[in-house]
Tab-separated table of C-alpha atoms and ligand atoms in Angstrom:
chain	number	residue	atom	x	y	z
A	1	MET	CA	2.597	41.678	-17.566
A	2	ARG	CA	1.692	40.753	-14.008
A	3	LYS	CA	2.080	37.019	-13.404
A	4	VAL	CA	0.139	35.207	-10.695
A	5	ILE	CA	0.769	31.682	-9.477
A	6	THR	CA	-1.349	29.373	-7.305
A	7	TYR	CA	-1.163	25.731	-6.272
A	8	GLY	CA	-3.551	22.969	-5.262
A	9	THR	CA	-4.629	19.374	-5.616
A	10	TYR	CA	-7.911	20.198	-7.368
A	11	ASP	CA	-9.377	16.770	-6.716
A	12	LEU	CA	-13.023	16.486	-7.850
A	13	LEU	CA	-12.981	20.114	-8.993
A	14	HIS	CA	-15.612	22.150	-7.196
A	15	TYR	CA	-17.069	25.628	-6.947
A	16	GLY	CA	-14.556	26.646	-4.237
A	17	HIS	CA	-11.683	25.892	-6.603
A	18	VAL	CA	-13.240	27.864	-9.441
A	19	ARG	CA	-13.862	30.897	-7.256
A	20	LEU	CA	-10.286	30.744	-5.997
A	21	LEU	CA	-8.927	30.595	-9.548
A	22	GLU	CA	-11.136	33.500	-10.689
A	23	ARG	CA	-9.933	35.729	-7.902
A	24	ALA	CA	-6.314	34.678	-8.361
A	25	LYS	CA	-6.552	35.473	-12.062
A	26	ALA	CA	-8.023	38.897	-11.270
A	27	LEU	CA	-4.851	39.767	-9.353
A	28	GLY	CA	-2.882	39.963	-12.595
A	29	ASP	CA	-2.824	39.267	-16.335
A	30	TYR	CA	-1.468	35.733	-16.500
A	31	LEU	CA	-2.347	32.828	-14.212
A	32	ILE	CA	-0.113	29.820	-13.636
A	33	VAL	CA	-1.700	26.914	-11.739
A	34	GLY	CA	0.485	24.285	-10.080
A	35	VAL	CA	-1.234	20.934	-9.694
A	36	THR	CA	0.284	18.502	-7.189
A	37	THR	CA	1.451	14.985	-8.073
A	38	GLU	CA	0.197	11.925	-6.201
A	39	ASP	CA	3.643	11.520	-4.727
A	40	PHE	CA	3.903	15.036	-3.450
A	41	ASP	CA	0.441	14.779	-1.926
A	42	ARG	CA	1.357	11.502	-0.268
A	43	SER	CA	4.517	12.988	1.174
A	44	ARG	CA	2.451	15.758	2.778
A	45	GLY	CA	-0.028	13.270	4.174
A	46	LYS	CA	-2.845	13.707	1.632
A	47	ILE	CA	-3.281	10.084	0.676
A	48	ASN	CA	-6.667	9.521	-0.817
A	49	VAL	CA	-6.965	11.891	-3.682
A	50	GLN	CA	-9.399	10.214	-6.053
A	51	GLN	CA	-8.500	11.595	-9.444
A	52	SER	CA	-5.231	11.084	-11.259
A	53	LEU	CA	-2.891	14.001	-11.925
A	54	ILE	CA	-4.009	14.117	-15.559
A	55	GLU	CA	-7.678	14.166	-14.618
A	56	ARG	CA	-7.083	16.945	-12.095
A	57	MET	CA	-5.057	19.006	-14.591
A	58	GLU	CA	-7.821	18.473	-17.125
A	59	GLY	CA	-10.324	19.778	-14.561
A	60	VAL	CA	-8.298	22.955	-14.081
A	61	ARG	CA	-7.851	23.376	-17.841
A	62	ALA	CA	-11.602	23.037	-18.385
A	63	THR	CA	-12.255	26.087	-16.180
A	64	GLY	CA	-10.563	28.167	-18.896
A	65	LEU	CA	-8.989	30.292	-16.169
A	66	ALA	CA	-5.411	29.014	-16.262
A	67	ASP	CA	-3.008	30.418	-18.839
A	68	GLU	CA	-0.461	27.783	-17.933
A	69	ILE	CA	-0.657	24.603	-15.885
A	70	ILE	CA	2.411	23.133	-14.252
A	71	VAL	CA	3.055	20.138	-12.039
A	72	GLU	CA	4.151	20.515	-8.433
A	73	GLU	CA	6.237	17.544	-7.403
A	74	TYR	CA	8.664	18.467	-4.657
A	75	GLU	CA	8.943	20.414	-1.478
A	76	GLY	CA	10.531	23.798	-2.034
A	77	GLN	CA	9.474	23.886	-5.681
A	78	LYS	CA	7.435	27.071	-5.209
A	79	ILE	CA	10.604	29.116	-4.799
A	80	ASP	CA	12.064	27.641	-7.985
A	81	ASP	CA	8.851	28.254	-9.926
A	82	ILE	CA	8.490	31.855	-8.771
A	83	ARG	CA	12.018	32.595	-9.958
A	84	ARG	CA	11.816	30.584	-13.171
A	85	TYR	CA	8.492	32.061	-14.314
A	86	GLN	CA	9.261	35.523	-12.896
A	87	VAL	CA	6.087	35.519	-10.869
A	88	ASP	CA	4.785	38.727	-9.293
A	89	VAL	CA	2.018	37.359	-7.051
A	90	PHE	CA	1.614	34.096	-5.172
A	91	ALA	CA	-2.059	33.513	-4.262
A	92	ILE	CA	-3.563	30.755	-2.129
A	93	GLY	CA	-6.670	30.099	-0.026
A	94	SER	CA	-6.939	31.449	3.499
A	95	ASP	CA	-6.696	27.912	4.934
A	96	TRP	CA	-2.969	28.431	4.368
A	97	ALA	CA	-2.837	31.884	6.014
A	98	GLY	CA	0.679	32.658	7.195
A	99	LYS	CA	2.136	29.380	5.896
A	100	PHE	CA	3.664	30.913	2.794
A	101	ASP	CA	4.961	34.163	4.218
A	102	TYR	CA	8.467	32.900	3.465
A	103	LEU	CA	7.723	33.530	-0.209
A	104	LYS	CA	7.466	37.301	0.444
A	105	GLU	CA	11.195	37.391	-0.166
A	106	TYR	CA	10.484	36.527	-3.804
A	107	CYS	CA	7.083	38.047	-4.662
A	108	GLU	CA	3.851	39.422	-3.268
A	109	VAL	CA	1.881	36.867	-1.210
A	110	VAL	CA	-1.934	37.060	-1.125
A	111	TYR	CA	-4.279	34.868	0.945
A	112	LEU	CA	-7.757	34.731	-0.567
A	113	ASP	CA	-10.801	33.890	1.530
A	114	ARG	CA	-11.743	30.256	1.246
A	115	THR	CA	-15.265	29.529	0.033
A	116	GLU	CA	-17.339	28.228	2.885
A	117	GLY	CA	-19.131	24.908	2.791
A	118	VAL	CA	-17.331	22.980	0.074
A	119	SER	CA	-14.118	20.938	-0.075
A	120	SER	CA	-12.677	17.945	-1.881
A	121	THR	CA	-12.601	16.127	1.453
A	122	ASP	CA	-16.374	16.605	1.843
A	123	LEU	CA	-16.949	15.417	-1.717
A	124	ARG	CA	-14.798	12.343	-1.132
A	125	ASN	CA	-16.797	11.659	1.999
A	126	GLU	CA	-20.102	11.872	0.169
A	127	THR	CA	-19.999	8.274	-0.950
A	128	VAL	CA	-19.031	6.296	2.093
A	129	LEU	CA	-18.027	2.676	1.874
A	130	ARG	CA	-19.010	0.989	5.123
A	131	LEU	CA	-16.395	-1.559	6.093
A	132	GLY	CA	-17.060	-4.428	8.480
A	133	LEU	CA	-14.108	-6.124	10.165
A	134	LEU	CA	-13.976	-9.802	10.997
A	135	GLY	CA	-11.376	-11.253	13.312
A	136	GLN	CA	-9.458	-10.600	16.441
A	137	SER	CA	-5.856	-9.520	16.293
A	138	SER	CA	-3.679	-6.478	16.517
A	139	ASN	CA	-4.056	-6.261	12.711
A	140	VAL	CA	-7.781	-5.702	13.025
A	141	ASP	CA	-7.090	-2.911	15.522
A	142	LYS	CA	-4.598	-1.377	13.120
A	143	VAL	CA	-7.047	-1.485	10.207
A	144	LEU	CA	-9.669	0.081	12.442
A	145	ARG	CA	-7.267	2.898	13.318
A	146	GLU	CA	-6.002	3.426	9.792
A	147	ALA	CA	-9.505	3.527	8.274
A	148	GLU	CA	-10.002	6.828	10.081
A	149	PHE	CA	-7.447	8.458	7.798
A	150	VAL	CA	-9.180	7.355	4.622
A	151	ASN	CA	-11.919	9.682	3.352
A	152	GLY	CA	-14.883	7.775	2.031
A	153	LEU	CA	-14.231	4.701	4.145
A	154	GLN	CA	-15.971	4.100	7.420
A	155	ALA	CA	-15.206	1.217	9.747
A	156	ALA	CA	-18.810	0.443	10.599
A	157	ALA	CA	-18.696	-2.793	12.620
A	158	VAL	CA	-16.366	-5.369	14.107
A	159	VAL	CA	-17.060	-9.043	14.776
A	160	THR	CA	-14.323	-10.630	16.824
A	161	GLY	CA	-15.175	-14.240	17.499
A	162	GLU	CA	-16.363	-17.042	15.273
A	163	ASP	CA	-19.968	-16.107	15.839
A	164	GLU	CA	-21.679	-16.942	12.534
A	165	ALA	CA	-24.858	-15.091	13.419
A	166	ALA	CA	-22.935	-11.943	14.286
A	167	TYR	CA	-21.046	-12.164	10.988
A	168	ASP	CA	-24.315	-12.628	9.074
A	169	GLU	CA	-25.779	-9.628	10.782
A	170	MET	CA	-22.730	-7.501	10.101
A	171	LEU	CA	-22.889	-8.405	6.418
A	172	GLU	CA	-26.348	-6.904	6.253
A	173	HIS	CA	-25.085	-3.513	7.353
A	174	VAL	CA	-21.858	-3.032	5.438
A	175	ASP	CA	-20.704	-2.652	1.828
A	176	ALA	CA	-17.378	-4.432	2.230
A	177	VAL	CA	-15.523	-6.601	4.729
A	178	TYR	CA	-11.960	-6.917	5.908
A	179	ILE	CA	-11.344	-10.516	6.938
A	180	TYR	CA	-8.753	-11.623	9.425
A	181	SER	CA	-9.976	-15.052	10.370
A	182	HIS	CA	-7.665	-18.079	10.424
A	183	PRO	CA	-6.614	-18.858	6.812
A	184	SER	CA	-8.349	-22.250	7.000
A	185	ARG	CA	-11.655	-20.352	7.363
A	186	HIS	CA	-11.039	-17.747	4.669
A	187	THR	CA	-12.828	-19.573	1.867
A	188	ARG	CA	-15.987	-19.894	3.904
A	189	ASP	CA	-15.887	-16.316	5.173
A	190	ILE	CA	-15.087	-14.844	1.752
A	191	LYS	CA	-17.763	-16.874	-0.008
A	192	LYS	CA	-20.375	-15.751	2.444
A	193	ALA	CA	-19.443	-12.105	1.956
A	194	LEU	CA	-19.396	-12.349	-1.844
A	195	LEU	CA	-22.728	-14.166	-1.915
A	196	SER	CA	-24.184	-11.297	0.126
A	197	GLY	CA	-22.879	-8.857	-2.489
A	198	LYS	CA	-20.028	-7.433	-0.379
A	199	HIS	CA	-16.545	-6.518	-1.539
A	200	VAL	CA	-13.748	-8.318	0.297
A	201	LEU	CA	-10.316	-7.345	1.541
A	202	VAL	CA	-8.797	-10.459	3.067
A	203	GLU	CA	-5.592	-10.823	4.995
A	204	THR	CA	-3.052	-12.857	3.100
A	205	PRO	CA	-2.950	-15.798	2.294
A	206	VAL	CA	-6.325	-15.447	0.573
A	207	THR	CA	-6.931	-19.204	0.724
A	208	LEU	CA	-4.928	-22.385	1.267
A	209	SER	CA	-5.955	-23.897	-2.071
A	210	ARG	CA	-5.556	-22.744	-5.670
A	211	GLU	CA	-8.864	-24.286	-6.677
A	212	GLU	CA	-10.742	-22.422	-3.969
A	213	LEU	CA	-8.964	-19.224	-4.942
A	214	HIS	CA	-10.075	-19.587	-8.554
A	215	GLU	CA	-13.612	-20.335	-7.466
A	216	LEU	CA	-13.737	-17.239	-5.278
A	217	GLN	CA	-12.162	-15.043	-7.949
A	218	ALA	CA	-14.740	-16.247	-10.470
A	219	LEU	CA	-17.542	-15.634	-7.995
A	220	ALA	CA	-16.318	-12.090	-7.304
A	221	LYS	CA	-15.998	-11.386	-11.013
A	222	SER	CA	-19.442	-12.707	-11.866
A	223	ARG	CA	-20.970	-10.446	-9.230
A	224	GLY	CA	-18.918	-7.367	-10.093
A	225	LEU	CA	-17.231	-7.398	-6.685
A	226	ILE	CA	-13.652	-6.743	-5.618
A	227	LEU	CA	-11.734	-9.534	-3.889
A	228	ALA	CA	-8.456	-8.019	-2.727
A	229	GLU	CA	-5.524	-9.445	-0.830
A	230	ALA	CA	-4.354	-7.519	2.233
A	231	LEU	CA	-0.569	-7.626	2.354
A	232	LYS	CA	0.481	-4.261	3.645
A	233	THR	CA	4.086	-4.354	2.412
A	234	ALA	CA	2.869	-4.490	-1.177
A	235	PHE	CA	1.334	-1.047	-0.698
A	236	SER	CA	4.264	0.738	0.900
A	237	THR	CA	5.919	3.373	-1.244
A	238	ALA	CA	9.478	2.228	-0.468
A	239	PHE	CA	8.748	-1.361	-1.469
A	240	ASN	CA	7.065	-0.317	-4.719
A	241	ARG	CA	9.888	2.021	-5.633
A	242	LEU	CA	12.424	-0.681	-4.859
A	243	VAL	CA	10.692	-3.156	-7.161
A	244	ASN	CA	10.431	-0.602	-9.960
A	245	LEU	CA	14.056	0.504	-9.620
A	246	ILE	CA	15.253	-3.084	-9.774
A	247	LYS	CA	12.997	-3.885	-12.717
A	248	SER	CA	14.419	-0.921	-14.575
A	249	GLY	CA	17.887	-2.424	-14.312
A	250	LYS	CA	19.421	-0.494	-11.417
A	251	ILE	CA	21.326	-3.537	-10.134
A	252	GLY	CA	21.591	-5.358	-13.471
A	253	GLN	CA	19.968	-8.730	-13.851
A	254	VAL	CA	18.547	-10.149	-10.628
A	255	VAL	CA	20.333	-13.327	-9.617
A	256	SER	CA	19.090	-13.897	-6.091
A	257	VAL	CA	16.338	-12.648	-3.763
A	258	ASP	CA	16.698	-13.392	-0.069
A	259	SER	CA	14.216	-12.323	2.548
A	260	ALA	CA	13.668	-13.101	6.205
A	261	CYS	CA	10.708	-12.323	8.456
A	262	THR	CA	10.507	-13.503	12.032
A	263	SER	CA	8.705	-12.711	15.255
A	264	MET	CA	8.645	-14.571	18.534
A	265	GLU	CA	5.519	-16.264	19.725
A	266	ASN	CA	5.400	-18.260	22.896
A	267	VAL	CA	3.366	-21.382	22.177
A	268	GLU	CA	4.899	-23.545	24.889
A	269	ASN	CA	1.716	-23.790	26.927
A	270	VAL	CA	-0.673	-24.009	24.006
A	271	PRO	CA	-2.216	-27.503	23.769
A	272	LYS	CA	-1.448	-29.373	20.550
A	273	GLU	CA	-5.050	-29.394	19.311
A	274	ALA	CA	-5.119	-25.609	19.589
A	275	LEU	CA	-1.815	-25.156	17.761
A	276	SER	CA	-3.340	-25.779	14.344
A	277	GLU	CA	-5.699	-22.898	15.022
A	278	ARG	CA	-2.749	-20.546	15.379
A	279	TRP	CA	-1.214	-18.660	12.531
A	280	ASN	CA	1.935	-20.681	11.979
A	281	SER	CA	5.118	-19.171	10.547
A	282	ILE	CA	4.343	-20.003	6.960
A	283	PHE	CA	0.786	-18.621	6.979
A	284	ASP	CA	1.685	-15.571	9.017
A	285	TRP	CA	5.004	-14.543	7.456
A	286	GLY	CA	5.174	-16.659	4.287
A	287	PRO	CA	3.206	-14.301	2.004
A	288	THR	CA	5.316	-11.323	3.082
A	289	GLY	CA	8.575	-13.219	2.594
A	290	LEU	CA	7.383	-14.468	-0.811
A	291	LEU	CA	6.145	-11.095	-2.066
A	292	PRO	CA	9.505	-9.681	-3.251
A	293	ILE	CA	10.409	-13.048	-4.769
A	294	PHE	CA	7.334	-13.295	-6.994
A	295	GLU	CA	7.218	-9.553	-7.686
A	296	LEU	CA	10.814	-9.499	-8.886
A	297	LEU	CA	11.272	-12.907	-10.472
A	298	GLY	CA	7.772	-13.723	-11.677
A	299	THR	CA	6.023	-16.979	-10.938
A	300	ASP	CA	7.711	-19.365	-13.375
A	301	VAL	CA	9.228	-21.551	-10.635
A	302	LYS	CA	11.364	-24.426	-11.918
A	303	ASN	CA	11.519	-26.123	-8.551
A	304	LYS	CA	11.189	-25.351	-4.896
A	305	ARG	CA	11.857	-26.857	-1.511
A	306	ILE	CA	10.141	-26.050	1.741
A	307	ILE	CA	12.125	-27.018	4.823
A	308	SER	CA	10.196	-26.706	8.047
A	309	SER	CA	10.545	-27.330	11.705
A	310	ILE	CA	7.039	-28.537	12.568
A	311	GLU	CA	5.394	-29.440	15.858
A	312	LYS	CA	4.553	-33.127	15.504
A	313	ASP	CA	0.957	-33.950	14.458
A	314	THR	CA	0.118	-30.311	13.748
A	315	VAL	CA	0.620	-27.853	10.873
A	316	TYR	CA	2.405	-25.451	13.197
A	317	ASP	CA	5.889	-24.660	11.923
A	318	TYR	CA	8.234	-22.776	14.205
A	319	PHE	CA	10.466	-22.020	11.293
A	320	SER	CA	10.466	-22.573	7.534
A	321	LYS	CA	12.935	-21.926	4.788
A	322	ILE	CA	11.582	-21.890	1.248
A	323	ASP	CA	14.057	-22.142	-1.614
A	324	PHE	CA	13.228	-21.559	-5.269
A	325	VAL	CA	14.951	-22.101	-8.563
A	326	PHE	CA	13.792	-19.822	-11.375
A	327	PRO	CA	15.084	-20.033	-14.965
A	328	ARG	CA	17.775	-17.420	-14.374
A	329	ALA	CA	17.779	-16.815	-10.635
A	330	VAL	CA	17.372	-18.335	-7.217
A	331	ALA	CA	15.427	-17.117	-4.212
A	332	SER	CA	14.933	-17.956	-0.599
A	333	THR	CA	12.836	-16.805	2.287
A	334	ARG	CA	13.139	-17.673	5.948
A	335	VAL	CA	10.102	-17.236	8.142
A	336	GLY	CA	9.721	-17.988	11.802
A	337	LYS	CA	7.689	-17.524	14.929
A	338	GLY	CA	9.963	-19.567	17.119
A	339	VAL	CA	13.270	-18.404	15.693
A	340	LYS	CA	14.753	-14.954	15.571
A	341	THR	CA	16.981	-13.616	12.823
A	342	GLU	CA	17.761	-10.351	11.068
A	343	GLY	CA	14.634	-9.374	9.114
A	344	GLU	CA	16.358	-8.042	6.043
A	345	LEU	CA	15.822	-8.218	2.317
A	346	ILE	CA	18.725	-8.519	-0.085
A	347	VAL	CA	18.326	-8.563	-3.851
A	348	SER	CA	21.539	-9.460	-5.646
A	349	GLY	CA	22.160	-8.447	-9.224
A	350	THR	CA	24.888	-8.557	-11.831
A	351	LYS	CA	25.778	-4.881	-11.290
A	352	GLY	CA	24.990	-4.321	-7.630
A	353	TYR	CA	22.544	-5.215	-4.880
A	354	ALA	CA	19.642	-3.757	-2.973
A	355	TYR	CA	19.744	-3.838	0.787
A	356	VAL	CA	16.598	-3.251	2.814
A	357	PRO	CA	17.262	-3.143	6.560
A	358	ALA	CA	15.148	-4.890	9.187
A	359	PRO	CA	12.242	-4.858	9.474
A	360	TRP	CA	12.214	-4.683	5.677
A	361	TRP	CA	8.459	-5.354	5.415
A	362	LYS	CA	7.691	-1.999	7.006
A	363	THR	CA	10.605	0.073	5.888
A	364	ASP	CA	10.661	3.604	4.613
A	365	SER	CA	14.155	3.342	3.156
A	366	PHE	CA	16.616	1.130	1.313
A	367	GLU	CA	20.047	1.315	-0.243
A	368	ILE	CA	21.382	0.360	-3.649
A	369	ARG	CA	24.980	-0.747	-3.254
A	370	TYR	CA	27.828	-1.311	-5.684
A	371	GLU	CA	31.377	-2.605	-5.677
A	372	ASP	CA	32.466	1.028	-5.845
A	373	MET	CA	30.907	2.247	-2.620
A	374	ARG	CA	30.989	5.854	-3.774
A	375	GLN	CA	28.138	5.003	-6.130
A	376	ASN	CA	25.892	3.711	-3.342
A	377	GLN	CA	22.551	5.468	-3.115
A	378	ARG	CA	20.038	5.668	-0.292
A	379	TYR	CA	16.337	6.164	-0.855
A	380	PHE	CA	13.838	7.453	1.711
A	381	TYR	CA	10.050	7.567	1.562
A	382	LEU	CA	7.145	8.303	3.842
A	383	LEU	CA	5.415	5.277	5.307
A	384	GLU	CA	2.083	5.967	6.953
A	385	GLY	CA	0.457	3.274	9.060
A	386	GLU	CA	2.855	0.493	7.996
A	387	GLY	CA	1.283	0.522	4.525
A	388	ILE	CA	-2.200	-0.396	5.803
A	389	ARG	CA	-3.463	3.111	5.072
A	390	TYR	CA	-2.363	2.860	1.434
A	391	GLU	CA	-3.785	-0.657	1.250
A	392	LEU	CA	-7.192	0.687	2.289
A	393	VAL	CA	-6.964	3.523	-0.216
A	394	ALA	CA	-6.119	1.071	-3.021
A	395	PHE	CA	-9.046	-1.137	-1.995
A	396	LEU	CA	-11.417	1.835	-1.904
A	397	HIS	CA	-10.251	3.015	-5.335
A	398	ALA	CA	-10.768	-0.473	-6.742
A	399	VAL	CA	-14.292	-0.612	-5.331
A	400	LEU	CA	-15.158	2.869	-6.606
A	401	THR	CA	-13.671	2.520	-10.079
A	402	GLY	CA	-13.707	-1.248	-10.677
A	403	ARG	CA	-10.037	-0.959	-11.692
A	404	THR	CA	-7.766	-3.418	-9.931
A	405	THR	CA	-4.408	-2.069	-11.093
A	406	GLU	CA	-3.478	-0.725	-7.653
A	407	LEU	CA	-4.074	-4.131	-6.051
A	408	ILE	CA	-1.711	-7.098	-5.808
A	409	ASP	CA	-1.444	-8.888	-9.134
A	410	SER	CA	-3.507	-12.082	-9.252
A	411	THR	CA	-0.510	-14.105	-10.489
A	412	VAL	CA	1.364	-13.185	-7.298
A	413	THR	CA	-1.680	-14.026	-5.168
A	414	GLU	CA	-1.960	-17.381	-6.872
A	415	ALA	CA	1.739	-18.168	-6.457
A	416	ILE	CA	1.520	-17.390	-2.739
A	417	VAL	CA	-1.560	-19.579	-2.339
A	418	GLY	CA	0.252	-22.323	-4.251
A	419	VAL	CA	3.086	-22.403	-1.709
A	420	MET	CA	0.588	-22.566	1.151
A	421	GLU	CA	-1.284	-25.418	-0.524
A	422	ASP	CA	1.898	-27.390	-1.149
A	423	TYR	CA	3.006	-26.910	2.440
A	424	CYS	CA	-0.343	-28.239	3.713
A	425	ALA	CA	-0.181	-31.197	1.314
A	426	GLY	CA	3.426	-31.969	2.194
A	427	LYS	CA	4.530	-31.347	-1.397
A	428	ASP	CA	8.184	-30.307	-1.835
A	429	LEU	CA	8.339	-30.367	1.950
A	430	THR	CA	11.215	-31.585	4.094
A	431	VAL	CA	10.516	-31.708	7.799
A	432	LEU	CA	13.403	-31.146	10.171
A	433	GLU	CA	13.646	-33.776	12.854
A	434	GLY	CA	12.720	-32.534	16.311
A	435	GLU	CA	14.513	-33.231	19.549
A	436	GLU	CA	14.026	-36.708	20.974
B	501	CTP	N1	-10.112	26.435	-1.893
B	501	CTP	C1	-11.006	27.463	-1.633
B	501	CTP	N2	-12.242	27.174	-1.136
B	501	CTP	C2	-12.618	25.893	-0.913
B	501	CTP	C3	-11.716	24.842	-1.158
B	501	CTP	C4	-10.468	25.151	-1.671
B	501	CTP	O1	-10.700	28.637	-1.839
B	501	CTP	N3	-13.803	25.650	-0.405
B	501	CTP	C5	-8.772	26.775	-2.375
B	501	CTP	C6	-7.678	26.309	-1.463
B	501	CTP	O2	-7.470	27.240	-0.419
B	501	CTP	C7	-6.497	26.248	-2.407
B	501	CTP	C8	-7.141	25.801	-3.726
B	501	CTP	O3	-8.529	26.058	-3.574
B	501	CTP	O4	-5.961	27.538	-2.592
B	501	CTP	C9	-6.883	24.330	-3.993
B	501	CTP	O5	-7.273	23.611	-2.848
B	501	CTP	P1	-7.322	22.045	-2.659
B	501	CTP	O6	-6.492	21.708	-1.493
B	501	CTP	O7	-7.060	21.413	-3.941
B	501	CTP	O8	-8.874	21.870	-2.317
B	501	CTP	P2	-9.639	21.410	-1.004
B	501	CTP	O9	-11.100	21.341	-1.350
B	501	CTP	O10	-9.268	22.278	0.154
B	501	CTP	O11	-9.060	19.950	-0.842
B	501	CTP	P3	-8.955	18.993	0.452
B	501	CTP	O12	-10.316	18.888	1.048
B	501	CTP	O13	-8.446	17.704	-0.127
B	501	CTP	O14	-7.943	19.626	1.372
């Protein structure tokens, strides 16, 4: 029996795929098709595959051409598969010409002509979500850049200032908006977008009040729109894997979560009235610092204390430390724009601890450490575009499917907003005395 093997993503199965499989099958008597996992695709830079692995495998199965379907999940697996299944022929489309010649050591390698005029990328691009961007910051520039990597998403317009008319006009020409206005304006900007029937991706914190958050969430729901929080760290592979590893008991029971996020901003010459318009430490870094705390420990906070160094008569904090007591753990985050410290994340458990080096909020690696150092393990992942690219993909998927599972959980969003609200209201807040 002559065994043939071929591999692919097979997203949104199309005629080109079917023709490829037919010709591959004709090269022998038994066809094995390797379908790639989301992870493997991500690691090779293919980030916005629309269908799940199961759906894609089902698509291949439905062609009736595959005698066996396997999953491709790691680099170098082809060699293992060819040996394990005693494959005679490796076949792949001509877009890969020459790339798999190294397999000639193990079997025959055939490149089949690719079918012209059709591809999953084109199909994904068929329905384009036009995204308008509101705000002026390096984040907006980053989102603009990262949107180019996401099939099916097109950054269609940017409004930088606070020009209401320009925002209104933009809303007429887009399907969704990314909002990076000052947090005190979010509610107004989000409401406007939702009332015009547009999906919203808003930079965290979504609002500065729980009540407003609930109102906006209800409005989005009643109109069938997505209201998503943009907090790039939540979408990075390393951070997600870290959370899952810890939740599955890798370091025992979590006893303490400690994070720090700082950057330096020179506000010396900024007049006091203008300071409140700035993103202070707690608005800018707070949500990021709080993310691992609420993700790992939940939101059942027994008590908390916010200690801030605040410019008198403003809401501008140069530095804040937020401490929490949970039923069985404690947590703390330090955030600052006028203080510099090591931006690391440490999660302490009863068996070991997780160490994420600075800057932990855009890391591609972390280490799980134990008393017996020989058991320490390092984990590495690919991080494209600081997580913004994945954030956009998750948003697009939510808009296309209505499923919000890839987005930040609403309990975490609410807990973050709650801290912001309490800070603004002076609740649980201790203000450090300034210099005389
Ligand atoms: N293929 C083909 N003709 C096409 C598209 C794909 O012969 N028009 C072949 C590829 O060469 C590969 C297999 O089908 O051998 C699976 O390809 P896959 O990467 O899943 O499909 P694409 O449409 O190329 O996907 P994308 O646009 O995401 O790269």
